[in-house]
Short mmCIF file of C-alpha atoms in Angstrom, two decimals:
data_model
loop_
_atom_site.label_atom_id
_atom_site.label_comp_id
_atom_site.label_asym_id
_atom_site.label_seq_id
_atom_site.Cartn_x
_atom_site.Cartn_y
_atom_site.Cartn_z
CA MET A 1 121.36 85.70 58.32
CA ASP A 2 120.11 89.29 58.39
CA VAL A 3 117.14 89.77 60.68
CA ARG A 4 115.65 93.23 60.76
CA LEU A 5 112.80 94.40 62.83
CA ASP A 6 110.63 97.10 61.31
CA LEU A 7 109.34 99.31 64.11
CA SER A 8 108.29 102.18 61.89
CA GLN A 9 104.61 101.31 62.14
CA ARG A 10 104.63 100.42 65.80
CA SER A 11 104.41 102.57 68.85
CA ILE A 12 106.51 101.78 71.89
CA SER A 13 104.09 103.58 74.18
CA PRO A 14 101.46 101.54 75.96
CA GLN A 15 98.00 101.63 74.50
CA GLY A 16 95.86 104.29 76.12
CA SER A 17 98.74 106.58 77.00
CA SER A 18 98.05 109.51 74.67
CA PHE A 19 96.16 112.57 75.82
CA ASN A 20 93.31 111.97 73.36
CA GLU A 21 92.81 108.48 74.75
CA VAL A 22 93.17 109.35 78.41
CA TRP A 23 91.31 112.65 78.80
CA PRO A 24 87.82 111.29 77.97
CA GLN A 25 88.37 108.65 80.65
CA ILE A 26 89.53 110.94 83.44
CA GLU A 27 87.52 114.08 82.71
CA PRO A 28 84.30 112.68 84.25
CA LEU A 29 86.27 111.65 87.33
CA VAL A 30 87.80 115.11 87.71
CA LYS A 31 84.34 116.62 87.33
CA LYS A 32 83.15 114.36 90.15
CA ILE A 33 85.78 115.91 92.39
CA PHE A 34 84.61 119.40 91.44
CA THR A 35 81.00 118.49 92.21
CA ASN A 36 81.88 116.76 95.49
CA ASP A 37 80.64 113.42 94.16
CA THR A 38 82.05 110.30 95.72
CA LEU A 39 84.92 108.64 93.91
CA SER A 40 85.61 104.98 94.51
CA LYS A 41 89.09 103.81 95.36
CA SER A 42 89.40 102.34 91.86
CA ASP A 43 88.40 105.72 90.34
CA TRP A 44 91.17 107.43 92.33
CA GLN A 45 93.65 104.80 91.26
CA GLU A 46 92.56 105.21 87.65
CA ILE A 47 93.15 108.97 87.72
CA PHE A 48 96.59 108.55 89.27
CA TRP A 49 97.56 105.81 86.82
CA LYS A 50 96.24 107.53 83.69
CA VAL A 51 97.90 110.85 84.52
CA HIS A 52 101.19 109.15 85.31
CA LEU A 53 101.02 107.04 82.15
CA THR A 54 100.18 110.01 79.96
CA CYS A 55 102.83 112.32 81.39
CA MET A 56 105.58 109.73 81.24
CA TRP A 57 104.90 108.37 77.75
CA ASP A 58 103.80 111.51 75.98
CA PRO A 59 105.41 114.67 77.44
CA HIS A 60 103.41 116.91 75.09
CA SER A 61 100.24 115.56 76.68
CA ALA A 62 101.21 117.22 79.95
CA TYR A 63 100.61 120.64 78.45
CA GLN A 64 97.29 119.55 76.93
CA LEU A 65 96.25 118.10 80.27
CA GLN A 66 97.27 121.30 82.03
CA GLN A 67 95.18 123.38 79.61
CA ARG A 68 92.09 121.20 80.05
CA LEU A 69 92.43 121.37 83.83
CA ARG A 70 92.66 125.16 83.65
CA GLU A 71 89.49 125.25 81.56
CA LEU A 72 87.64 123.00 84.01
CA PHE A 73 88.89 124.99 86.97
CA SER A 74 87.78 128.27 85.37
CA PHE A 75 84.38 126.80 84.61
CA TYR A 76 83.82 125.68 88.20
CA ILE A 77 85.12 128.95 89.67
CA THR A 78 82.67 130.86 87.45
CA ARG A 79 79.91 128.52 88.58
CA GLU A 80 80.75 129.21 92.23
CA GLN A 81 80.70 132.96 91.60
CA GLN A 82 77.26 132.65 90.03
CA PHE A 83 76.09 130.62 93.01
CA ILE A 84 77.33 133.26 95.44
CA PHE A 85 75.74 136.20 93.64
CA SER A 86 72.47 134.40 92.94
CA ASN A 87 72.08 133.79 96.69
CA ALA A 88 73.03 137.29 97.79
CA GLN A 89 69.85 139.12 98.68
CA THR A 90 71.35 140.53 101.88
CA ASP A 91 74.82 140.91 103.30
CA LEU A 92 74.20 137.92 105.57
CA SER A 93 73.02 135.71 102.70
CA LEU A 94 76.02 136.83 100.65
CA MET A 95 78.34 135.82 103.50
CA ARG A 96 76.62 132.44 103.91
CA ALA A 97 76.78 131.72 100.18
CA TYR A 98 80.44 132.71 100.17
CA MET A 99 81.17 130.36 103.07
CA VAL A 100 79.45 127.45 101.28
CA ALA A 101 81.40 128.18 98.10
CA TRP A 102 84.64 128.52 100.04
CA LYS A 103 84.17 125.10 101.67
CA ARG A 104 83.60 123.55 98.25
CA PHE A 105 86.65 125.34 96.87
CA MET A 106 88.83 124.08 99.71
CA PHE A 107 87.65 120.56 98.92
CA TYR A 108 88.74 120.99 95.29
CA TYR A 109 91.98 122.61 96.37
CA THR A 110 92.76 119.70 98.67
CA TYR A 111 91.95 116.81 96.35
CA VAL A 112 92.27 117.88 92.70
CA PRO A 113 96.08 118.37 92.73
CA LEU A 114 96.85 114.94 94.19
CA PRO A 115 96.68 112.80 91.03
CA PHE A 116 98.32 115.51 88.94
CA ALA A 117 101.70 115.61 90.72
CA PRO A 118 103.48 113.97 87.74
CA LEU A 119 102.05 116.68 85.50
CA GLU A 120 103.26 119.44 87.79
CA LYS A 121 106.75 117.97 88.04
CA LEU A 122 107.01 117.51 84.29
CA VAL A 123 105.82 121.03 83.44
CA PHE A 124 108.02 122.69 86.09
CA ASN A 125 111.10 120.66 85.13
CA ARG A 126 110.70 121.56 81.48
CA GLY A 127 110.11 125.22 82.22
CA GLY A 128 106.63 125.31 80.76
CA PRO A 129 103.85 127.65 81.84
CA ILE A 130 101.68 126.79 84.78
#
């Protein structure tokens, strides 16, 4: 008896593990971090899980994810610069605006990298650009 299993049309990766499936789900959550919106515990868990799932099952997704994060980061840095200069009528107001922007940046800097540790490890271990 010859039993053959045809896996040519099946994917061994879990559903929802490709970049194109995951990014639309986590992008709004990452934007919440950048805007200092509150994330629920389940939102945090979702980001961690989706990033881990994507990076482990689809290594090419890590580079796509990295690129999208760079784009988001650049967008929010530009937005902070605009905020600073739009509030800079005097040296004192410039300094105050800068301090507000710096506090927001430190918040991003503290929390955004946490769920993306698998991405960082994967990209560094493979010698890709950061």
